[in-house]
Short mmCIF file of C-alpha atoms in Angstrom, two decimals:
data_model
loop_
_atom_site.label_atom_id
_atom_site.label_comp_id
_atom_site.label_asym_id
_atom_site.label_seq_id
_atom_site.Cartn_x
_atom_site.Cartn_y
_atom_site.Cartn_z
CA UNK A 1 -0.54 0.22 -0.26
CA UNK A 2 1.51 3.04 -0.82
CA UNK A 3 1.82 6.14 1.49
CA UNK A 4 -1.10 8.88 1.82
CA UNK A 5 2.13 11.46 2.18
CA UNK A 6 2.40 13.74 -0.99
CA UNK A 7 5.21 16.45 -1.45
CA UNK A 8 6.94 17.44 -4.17
CA UNK A 9 10.75 17.53 -4.74
CA UNK A 10 12.34 20.20 -6.87
CA UNK A 11 15.91 19.23 -8.18
CA UNK A 12 18.36 21.28 -9.98
CA UNK A 13 20.18 19.61 -12.44
CA UNK A 14 22.65 16.93 -11.73
CA UNK A 15 26.33 17.89 -11.76
CA UNK A 16 29.65 16.26 -11.38
CA UNK A 17 32.16 17.06 -8.29
CA UNK A 18 35.56 16.58 -9.16
CA UNK A 19 38.25 16.73 -6.52
CA UNK A 20 39.47 20.44 -5.57
CA UNK A 21 42.70 19.60 -6.73
CA UNK A 22 44.60 17.78 -9.33
CA UNK A 23 44.69 13.94 -8.62
CA UNK A 24 46.83 11.31 -10.16
CA UNK A 25 45.37 9.45 -13.72
CA UNK A 26 46.22 6.01 -12.98
CA UNK A 27 45.00 2.54 -13.29
CA UNK A 28 44.17 0.72 -9.43
CA UNK A 29 42.92 -2.93 -9.59
CA UNK A 30 40.35 -3.96 -6.98
CA UNK A 31 40.94 -7.14 -4.90
CA UNK A 32 39.32 -10.68 -5.62
CA UNK A 33 37.25 -10.08 -2.38
CA UNK A 34 35.95 -6.89 -3.93
CA UNK A 35 35.72 -8.40 -7.21
CA UNK A 36 32.77 -10.64 -6.99
CA UNK A 37 30.02 -11.02 -8.89
CA UNK A 38 27.97 -11.01 -5.70
CA UNK A 39 29.00 -7.24 -5.02
CA UNK A 40 28.41 -5.72 -8.59
CA UNK A 41 24.91 -3.94 -7.37
CA UNK A 42 24.44 -0.66 -5.84
CA UNK A 43 23.74 0.25 -2.66
CA UNK A 44 21.78 3.21 -1.16
CA UNK A 45 22.19 5.05 2.39
CA UNK A 46 19.77 7.61 3.62
CA UNK A 47 20.22 10.24 6.20
CA UNK A 48 17.27 12.46 7.83
CA UNK A 49 19.43 15.60 9.41
CA UNK A 50 16.71 17.81 11.87
CA UNK A 51 16.95 21.57 11.99
CA UNK A 52 19.78 22.81 13.84
CA UNK A 53 19.54 26.66 14.71
CA UNK A 54 23.30 27.25 15.01
CA UNK A 55 23.71 26.52 11.65
CA UNK A 56 21.06 29.12 10.12
CA UNK A 57 22.98 30.36 8.20
CA UNK A 58 24.94 27.50 6.22
CA UNK A 59 23.62 25.72 3.33
CA UNK A 60 23.94 21.62 3.94
CA UNK A 61 24.01 21.63 -0.27
CA UNK A 62 26.73 23.77 -0.51
CA UNK A 63 28.34 22.68 2.65
CA UNK A 64 28.50 18.61 1.42
CA UNK A 65 29.34 19.39 -2.17
CA UNK A 66 32.22 21.32 -1.13
CA UNK A 67 33.34 18.77 1.59
CA UNK A 68 32.99 16.37 -1.07
CA UNK A 69 35.05 17.96 -3.47
CA UNK A 70 38.09 18.52 -0.97
CA UNK A 71 37.46 14.90 0.19
CA UNK A 72 37.98 13.47 -3.13
CA UNK A 73 41.22 14.64 -3.01
CA UNK A 74 42.41 12.29 -0.36
CA UNK A 75 39.87 9.55 -1.95
CA UNK A 76 40.29 9.91 -5.50
CA UNK A 77 39.31 6.45 -6.69
CA UNK A 78 35.76 7.51 -6.09
CA UNK A 79 36.03 10.34 -8.68
CA UNK A 80 37.04 7.66 -11.15
CA UNK A 81 35.00 4.72 -13.22
CA UNK A 82 35.18 0.85 -12.97
CA UNK A 83 36.52 -0.65 -16.15
CA UNK A 84 36.44 -4.35 -16.60
CA UNK A 85 40.03 -6.19 -18.47
CA UNK A 86 39.24 -9.39 -20.95
CA UNK A 87 39.36 -11.80 -18.04
CA UNK A 88 36.83 -9.93 -16.03
CA UNK A 89 39.00 -8.12 -13.60
CA UNK A 90 37.78 -4.92 -12.39
CA UNK A 91 39.86 -2.20 -12.35
CA UNK A 92 39.36 1.79 -11.67
CA UNK A 93 40.64 4.37 -13.83
CA UNK A 94 41.17 7.39 -11.87
CA UNK A 95 39.75 9.79 -14.15
CA UNK A 96 39.26 12.47 -11.65
CA UNK A 97 35.51 13.10 -13.41
CA UNK A 98 33.75 13.34 -9.66
CA UNK A 99 30.72 11.87 -8.36
CA UNK A 100 27.26 12.50 -9.36
CA UNK A 101 25.66 14.87 -7.27
CA UNK A 102 22.04 16.48 -7.04
CA UNK A 103 20.60 19.59 -4.77
CA UNK A 104 17.12 19.71 -4.30
CA UNK A 105 14.43 20.97 -2.25
CA UNK A 106 11.00 19.58 -1.06
CA UNK A 107 7.94 21.05 0.62
CA UNK A 108 7.68 18.88 3.75
CA UNK A 109 8.53 19.00 6.97
CA UNK A 110 10.68 16.34 8.61
CA UNK A 111 7.96 16.40 11.52
CA UNK A 112 5.65 14.95 8.60
CA UNK A 113 8.39 11.63 7.55
CA UNK A 114 8.98 10.91 11.35
CA UNK A 115 6.55 8.04 11.30
CA UNK A 116 7.81 6.82 8.03
CA UNK A 117 12.21 7.15 9.18
CA UNK A 118 12.74 3.30 8.63
CA UNK A 119 12.91 1.08 5.26
CA UNK A 120 11.09 0.31 2.79
CA UNK A 121 10.89 4.25 2.14
CA UNK A 122 7.94 5.00 -0.01
CA UNK A 123 9.15 8.21 -1.38
CA UNK A 124 12.96 6.89 -1.78
CA UNK A 125 12.96 7.70 -4.97
CA UNK A 126 12.10 11.18 -5.07
CA UNK A 127 15.07 11.87 -2.69
CA UNK A 128 17.64 9.64 -4.54
CA UNK A 129 17.27 10.18 -8.19
CA UNK A 130 17.77 7.33 -10.80
CA UNK A 131 19.48 9.66 -13.40
CA UNK A 132 19.10 7.65 -16.44
CA UNK A 133 22.40 5.69 -17.61
CA UNK A 134 24.09 6.36 -14.14
CA UNK A 135 23.07 3.05 -12.12
CA UNK A 136 25.80 0.64 -14.13
CA UNK A 137 28.99 -0.75 -12.52
CA UNK A 138 31.08 -0.04 -15.29
CA UNK A 139 31.87 3.42 -17.15
CA UNK A 140 29.51 5.07 -14.55
CA UNK A 141 30.03 7.58 -11.96
CA UNK A 142 30.78 5.48 -8.69
CA UNK A 143 28.91 7.48 -5.88
CA UNK A 144 25.31 9.30 -6.53
CA UNK A 145 24.53 12.16 -3.97
CA UNK A 146 21.44 14.07 -3.33
CA UNK A 147 20.90 16.53 -0.71
CA UNK A 148 17.50 17.87 -0.15
CA UNK A 149 16.38 20.69 1.97
CA UNK A 150 13.15 20.32 3.51
CA UNK A 151 10.69 23.34 4.75
CA UNK A 152 11.81 23.08 8.21
CA UNK A 153 15.23 23.52 7.92
CA UNK A 154 16.07 19.95 7.89
CA UNK A 155 17.76 18.00 5.29
CA UNK A 156 17.54 14.86 4.12
CA UNK A 157 21.32 13.04 2.29
CA UNK A 158 21.02 10.12 0.13
CA UNK A 159 23.54 8.38 -1.73
CA UNK A 160 24.20 5.56 -3.36
CA UNK A 161 27.52 3.55 -3.76
CA UNK A 162 28.72 0.84 -6.32
CA UNK A 163 29.71 -1.64 -3.62
CA UNK A 164 32.74 -3.18 -5.43
CA UNK A 165 34.65 0.14 -4.19
CA UNK A 166 33.78 -0.35 -0.22
CA UNK A 167 31.98 -2.21 2.46
CA UNK A 168 30.21 -0.40 5.14
CA UNK A 169 33.06 0.35 7.38
CA UNK A 170 34.98 1.59 4.35
CA UNK A 171 31.97 3.77 3.05
CA UNK A 172 31.65 5.32 6.54
CA UNK A 173 35.16 6.11 6.80
CA UNK A 174 34.86 8.03 3.65
CA UNK A 175 31.75 10.13 4.67
CA UNK A 176 33.22 10.61 8.24
CA UNK A 177 36.29 11.89 6.43
CA UNK A 178 33.90 14.54 4.26
CA UNK A 179 32.33 15.48 7.58
CA UNK A 180 35.23 16.38 9.44
CA UNK A 181 36.21 18.49 6.07
CA UNK A 182 32.37 19.97 6.49
CA UNK A 183 33.12 21.04 10.29
CA UNK A 184 36.62 22.72 9.42
CA UNK A 185 39.10 20.37 9.42
CA UNK A 186 41.72 21.19 6.45
CA UNK A 187 42.56 16.93 6.32
CA UNK A 188 40.83 13.54 7.24
CA UNK A 189 42.13 12.75 10.68
CA UNK A 190 42.53 8.93 9.62
CA UNK A 191 44.00 9.02 5.25
CA UNK A 192 42.51 6.26 3.26
CA UNK A 193 44.93 3.49 2.27
CA UNK A 194 44.18 1.42 -1.54
CA UNK A 195 46.25 -1.38 -1.38
CA UNK A 196 43.81 -3.69 -2.17
CA UNK A 197 46.38 -6.37 -3.37
CA UNK A 198 46.73 -7.17 0.02
CA UNK A 199 43.19 -9.25 -0.61
CA UNK A 200 43.90 -10.46 -4.03
CA UNK A 201 44.55 -14.53 -4.53
CA UNK A 202 47.60 -15.80 -3.80
CA UNK A 203 49.40 -17.27 -7.02
CA UNK A 204 48.96 -21.05 -5.39
CA UNK A 205 45.09 -20.44 -5.59
CA UNK A 206 44.70 -22.72 -2.55
CA UNK A 207 40.58 -22.94 -1.85
CA UNK A 208 41.02 -24.59 1.88
CA UNK A 209 37.27 -24.30 2.80
CA UNK A 210 34.00 -25.99 1.09
CA UNK A 211 32.13 -22.30 1.12
CA UNK A 212 28.65 -23.63 0.58
CA UNK A 213 27.47 -19.97 0.30
CA UNK A 214 28.72 -19.96 -3.56
CA UNK A 215 27.65 -23.76 -4.36
CA UNK A 216 24.67 -24.57 -6.69
CA UNK A 217 21.95 -25.67 -5.48
CA UNK A 218 21.70 -29.55 -5.24
CA UNK A 219 20.26 -31.73 -8.34
CA UNK A 220 16.40 -31.81 -8.06
CA UNK A 221 16.04 -28.56 -5.86
CA UNK A 222 13.09 -26.54 -5.95
CA UNK A 223 14.96 -23.55 -6.48
CA UNK A 224 12.11 -21.38 -5.49
CA UNK A 225 12.54 -17.88 -6.66
CA UNK A 226 11.07 -15.50 -5.13
CA UNK A 227 10.80 -12.91 -7.27
CA UNK A 228 8.12 -13.15 -9.86
CA UNK A 229 6.81 -9.59 -9.97
CA UNK A 230 7.83 -6.75 -7.68
CA UNK A 231 4.30 -5.90 -7.15
CA UNK A 232 4.04 -9.52 -5.30
CA UNK A 233 6.44 -8.85 -2.93
CA UNK A 234 5.72 -6.82 0.35
CA UNK A 235 7.96 -5.26 2.65
CA UNK A 236 7.79 -4.96 6.09
CA UNK A 237 9.91 -3.52 9.27
CA UNK A 238 10.00 -5.34 12.85
CA UNK A 239 11.78 -3.83 15.95
CA UNK A 240 13.00 -6.11 18.36
CA UNK A 241 13.73 -4.73 21.78
CA UNK A 242 15.70 -5.62 24.77
CA UNK A 243 12.81 -7.51 26.36
CA UNK A 244 12.59 -9.38 23.01
CA UNK A 245 15.96 -10.71 22.97
CA UNK A 246 15.51 -11.49 26.82
CA UNK A 247 12.61 -13.96 26.29
CA UNK A 248 14.05 -15.43 23.00
CA UNK A 249 17.13 -16.04 25.14
CA UNK A 250 15.09 -17.91 27.49
CA UNK A 251 14.30 -20.61 24.89
CA UNK A 252 18.28 -21.28 24.66
CA UNK A 253 19.92 -24.02 26.64
CA UNK A 254 22.08 -22.80 29.38
CA UNK A 255 25.37 -23.60 27.46
CA UNK A 256 23.94 -21.23 24.84
CA UNK A 257 22.36 -18.39 26.84
CA UNK A 258 25.48 -16.24 26.04
CA UNK A 259 25.05 -16.18 22.69
CA UNK A 260 25.43 -12.88 21.01
CA UNK A 261 22.20 -10.79 19.95
CA UNK A 262 23.01 -11.20 16.34
CA UNK A 263 23.02 -15.13 16.51
CA UNK A 264 19.98 -15.25 18.35
CA UNK A 265 17.90 -12.98 15.92
CA UNK A 266 19.32 -14.69 12.92
CA UNK A 267 18.66 -17.98 14.04
CA UNK A 268 15.01 -16.97 14.88
CA UNK A 269 14.44 -14.88 11.48
CA UNK A 270 15.83 -17.60 9.58
CA UNK A 271 13.07 -20.09 11.12
CA UNK A 272 10.45 -17.74 10.96
CA UNK A 273 11.48 -17.10 7.26
CA UNK A 274 11.75 -20.92 6.32
CA UNK A 275 8.29 -22.24 8.24
CA UNK A 276 6.33 -19.13 6.17
CA UNK A 277 7.85 -20.12 2.79
CA UNK A 278 6.68 -24.00 3.16
CA UNK A 279 9.66 -25.29 1.40
CA UNK A 280 9.93 -28.75 0.52
CA UNK A 281 10.55 -30.60 4.19
CA UNK A 282 13.93 -31.89 2.76
CA UNK A 283 15.13 -28.99 0.95
CA UNK A 284 18.18 -27.33 1.69
CA UNK A 285 18.27 -24.04 3.32
CA UNK A 286 21.13 -21.70 3.88
CA UNK A 287 21.53 -18.71 5.96
CA UNK A 288 24.55 -16.33 4.99
CA UNK A 289 25.72 -14.18 7.72
CA UNK A 290 27.88 -11.13 6.66
CA UNK A 291 30.76 -11.10 8.51
CA UNK A 292 33.34 -8.06 8.98
CA UNK A 293 36.96 -9.42 9.14
CA UNK A 294 38.78 -6.67 9.83
CA UNK A 295 40.07 -7.76 12.72
CA UNK A 296 40.76 -10.90 11.68
CA UNK A 297 44.13 -10.41 9.91
CA UNK A 298 47.54 -10.53 11.40
CA UNK A 299 49.43 -8.68 10.93
CA UNK A 300 46.22 -6.38 10.60
CA UNK A 301 45.26 -4.90 7.40
CA UNK A 302 46.98 -0.77 7.64
CA UNK A 303 44.41 1.58 9.45
CA UNK A 304 43.06 3.27 6.91
CA UNK A 305 41.95 0.64 4.20
CA UNK A 306 38.65 0.86 2.84
CA UNK A 307 37.99 -1.85 0.61
CA UNK A 308 35.64 -4.90 1.08
CA UNK A 309 36.54 -6.99 3.89
CA UNK A 310 33.83 -9.46 4.67
CA UNK A 311 32.48 -12.86 3.70
CA UNK A 312 29.14 -14.27 3.54
CA UNK A 313 29.42 -17.76 5.63
CA UNK A 314 26.82 -19.95 5.66
CA UNK A 315 24.83 -22.33 7.90
CA UNK A 316 22.93 -24.89 6.11
CA UNK A 317 20.09 -27.10 7.03
CA UNK A 318 17.19 -28.61 5.73
CA UNK A 319 13.89 -26.89 6.06
CA UNK A 320 12.30 -29.54 8.18
CA UNK A 321 15.72 -29.96 10.76
CA UNK A 322 15.66 -26.30 11.01
CA UNK A 323 12.01 -26.03 12.18
CA UNK A 324 11.62 -28.68 13.70
CA UNK A 325 14.17 -28.38 16.23
CA UNK A 326 14.44 -25.95 18.70
CA UNK A 327 16.05 -22.59 18.42
CA UNK A 328 19.24 -23.55 20.04
CA UNK A 329 19.60 -25.78 16.81
CA UNK A 330 19.54 -22.71 14.45
CA UNK A 331 21.68 -20.56 16.78
CA UNK A 332 24.44 -23.18 16.87
CA UNK A 333 24.73 -23.42 13.36
CA UNK A 334 24.95 -19.63 12.90
CA UNK A 335 27.41 -19.33 15.20
CA UNK A 336 29.54 -21.90 14.03
CA UNK A 337 29.13 -20.33 10.45
CA UNK A 338 30.11 -16.71 11.81
CA UNK A 339 33.54 -18.28 13.36
CA UNK A 340 34.45 -19.92 10.67
CA UNK A 341 35.78 -16.59 9.76
CA UNK A 342 39.50 -16.05 9.78
CA UNK A 343 42.00 -14.73 7.86
CA UNK A 344 42.49 -17.85 5.87
CA UNK A 345 38.90 -18.01 5.27
CA UNK A 346 38.68 -14.64 3.39
CA UNK A 347 42.29 -15.70 1.53
CA UNK A 348 40.39 -18.90 0.47
CA UNK A 349 37.37 -16.47 -1.19
CA UNK A 350 39.99 -14.61 -2.99
CA UNK A 351 41.88 -17.82 -4.41
CA UNK A 352 38.00 -19.19 -5.23
CA UNK A 353 37.18 -16.38 -6.68
CA UNK A 354 39.96 -16.14 -9.27
CA UNK A 355 40.20 -20.05 -9.45
CA UNK A 356 36.45 -20.54 -10.22
CA UNK A 357 35.34 -17.89 -12.22
CA UNK A 358 33.82 -15.33 -9.70
CA UNK A 359 30.80 -17.44 -8.53
CA UNK A 360 28.15 -15.72 -6.24
CA UNK A 361 25.14 -16.74 -3.80
CA UNK A 362 21.90 -18.12 -5.42
CA UNK A 363 19.43 -15.65 -4.94
CA UNK A 364 16.80 -17.69 -4.13
CA UNK A 365 13.68 -18.89 -1.27
CA UNK A 366 16.26 -21.16 -0.03
CA UNK A 367 18.76 -18.65 0.63
CA UNK A 368 18.57 -15.49 3.28
CA UNK A 369 21.18 -13.31 3.88
CA UNK A 370 21.94 -10.74 7.22
CA UNK A 371 24.13 -8.05 7.24
CA UNK A 372 24.13 -6.21 10.68
CA UNK A 373 25.38 -2.51 10.27
CA UNK A 374 24.62 -1.50 14.47
CA UNK A 375 28.13 -0.92 14.17
CA UNK A 376 29.09 0.54 10.98
CA UNK A 377 28.50 4.45 11.91
CA UNK A 378 25.95 5.59 9.99
CA UNK A 379 24.43 7.11 13.07
CA UNK A 380 27.42 8.91 13.79
CA UNK A 381 28.05 10.99 10.73
CA UNK A 382 27.70 14.52 11.49
CA UNK A 383 27.99 17.47 8.87
CA UNK A 384 27.89 20.48 11.56
CA UNK A 385 24.26 19.65 12.24
CA UNK A 386 24.86 16.91 14.60
CA UNK A 387 23.96 13.25 13.88
CA UNK A 388 20.72 12.29 12.01
CA UNK A 389 17.53 10.92 13.39
CA UNK A 390 17.78 8.06 11.10
CA UNK A 391 21.25 6.65 9.27
CA UNK A 392 21.46 3.27 7.42
CA UNK A 393 20.15 1.16 4.58
CA UNK A 394 17.56 3.30 2.35
CA UNK A 395 16.15 -0.17 1.32
CA UNK A 396 15.06 -3.12 3.47
CA UNK A 397 17.33 -5.46 1.54
CA UNK A 398 20.31 -5.90 -0.74
CA UNK A 399 21.72 -6.66 -3.91
CA UNK A 400 19.37 -6.88 -7.09
CA UNK A 401 17.07 -9.66 -5.89
CA UNK A 402 14.51 -8.27 -3.41
CA UNK A 403 13.26 -11.17 -1.22
CA UNK A 404 16.58 -12.84 0.02
CA UNK A 405 18.00 -10.36 2.80
CA UNK A 406 17.74 -8.04 5.69
CA UNK A 407 19.54 -5.27 7.28
CA UNK A 408 19.82 -5.09 11.42
CA UNK A 409 19.88 -1.24 12.16
CA UNK A 410 20.20 0.76 15.79
CA UNK A 411 16.82 2.00 16.09
CA UNK A 412 14.73 3.84 18.57
CA UNK A 413 11.08 3.03 18.64
CA UNK A 414 8.47 5.69 19.33
CA UNK A 415 8.47 5.36 22.96
CA UNK A 416 11.86 5.65 23.07
CA UNK A 417 12.98 2.19 23.48
CA UNK A 418 16.45 1.20 21.97
CA UNK A 419 16.38 -1.90 19.60
CA UNK A 420 16.73 -3.36 16.18
CA UNK A 421 14.86 -2.43 13.42
CA UNK A 422 15.14 -5.56 10.64
CA UNK A 423 13.53 -5.36 7.43
CA UNK A 424 12.31 -7.96 5.26
CA UNK A 425 10.64 -8.68 2.46
CA UNK A 426 8.44 -11.69 0.80
CA UNK A 427 5.55 -12.61 -1.11
CA UNK A 428 2.20 -11.70 0.20
CA UNK A 429 0.86 -14.66 1.66
CA UNK A 430 4.35 -15.53 3.12
CA UNK A 431 4.51 -12.40 5.17
CA UNK A 432 1.23 -13.10 7.02
CA UNK A 433 2.45 -16.68 8.06
CA UNK A 434 6.46 -15.00 9.11
CA UNK A 435 4.31 -12.50 11.42
CA UNK A 436 2.38 -15.59 12.84
CA UNK A 437 5.33 -17.23 13.41
CA UNK A 438 7.51 -14.58 14.84
CA UNK A 439 4.45 -14.34 16.96
CA UNK A 440 4.98 -17.55 17.56
CA UNK A 441 8.72 -16.71 18.64
CA UNK A 442 8.24 -14.37 20.95
CA UNK A 443 5.27 -15.03 22.87
CA UNK A 444 4.62 -13.61 25.84
CA UNK A 445 6.48 -10.53 25.14
CA UNK A 446 4.06 -8.40 24.14
CA UNK A 447 0.82 -7.71 22.01
CA UNK A 448 0.16 -8.60 18.58
CA UNK A 449 1.94 -6.54 15.61
CA UNK A 450 -0.81 -4.21 13.60
CA UNK A 451 -0.30 -2.59 10.45
CA UNK A 452 0.04 1.01 10.80
CA UNK A 453 -2.11 3.40 9.01
CA UNK A 454 -0.33 3.69 5.91
CA UNK A 455 0.55 -0.09 5.35
CA UNK A 456 3.98 0.74 5.35
CA UNK A 457 5.40 -1.89 7.66
CA UNK A 458 4.03 -3.32 10.65
CA UNK A 459 4.11 -1.89 14.23
CA UNK A 460 6.51 -2.86 16.52
CA UNK A 461 6.17 -5.87 19.03
CA UNK A 462 6.18 -4.14 22.30
CA UNK A 463 7.83 -5.03 25.42
CA UNK A 464 5.85 -6.53 27.88
CA UNK A 465 4.64 -4.12 30.63
#
């Protein structure tokens, strides 16, 4: 159901923001972790900044545009374009052409949007205009930025990143540097490091791990693809508060009650989603846990490295075993997959990419991918107006295929409770059954989830009083 809120956005003509000073014209290879088929897509981020009276004389569009030009002197590969060699290896040609930038104004107040500050954003296309021809992977700008001033003095910063260039940590590093310059710094406090060769395949090309995340599905698999039409899919966001986590933890055996919030939520949502899809009982199902590996290296990666440093380790089960066993069974599988990621695992992925022609994980109903951005730092990005009231993913899932992924986003609900917002996308009937399954999993925590007045998402499972 579409939002009842209507407003207009007046956009100026898009421009290219180039580095403020001359930068080298050179070619820089991406790593074999960056250069995965699974990362060849654009990922949108959105930041909502409230009115700050101390910044009355400063225009956010001008401030952010100027800071981008200055920070691109240091992060000049972002101002270039991706090329592909005959063997499909990606390389950045540092052309200095710049990033796409749009200045805009909207006749709406932040307060009018405040009940809708959660993915999916029904008005995202207005706040991050998809300039025709700009969304490709090759020969296109690597960043698209739109800054939209609101009628109340607040503003919205929306961005789109070519994911092959950076992960969430690397992108936040770039944006923090831009924020520092916007607030008056001459140079970033942390200088960028390219050094992508550190995560490139070795000459031996030894693949030490099985990497179930990239395996083709077994012969005879139903391979249910969720996408027949985007109109048949529905997005909802669920808020999980501390009381919900505590209640779920009580369903675990004593040996697992120390499990992390990530482990518990991933196991819970994986089980509920699998049950809602009514898969064949002996169907193999997978959950892919995006695992940040920046702290796994010895010696450590250089401070300032902003490339992709993560893996998609897979927990695997049959549908009947996952749904038939207790929550602890799923938690054990998730923990085992997550802890499998080491420096050696990342290097094995790099070798696999070079050896097997860049295999990608299979986007189908039997695959579910989760990405935890709670510690990425989007909510700490400050361009002089303070932190955002919402900062993070602008879409409910990742990649080009809806229905296979979720983010874990730090969030404060309408009652002021800090927790985690989890968007999920499913076919309409499956979504109804997912809600029932989630209620069963959290039974006793609070009242039944209900649809909000605009049908944008389901209101939150409230903590017990």
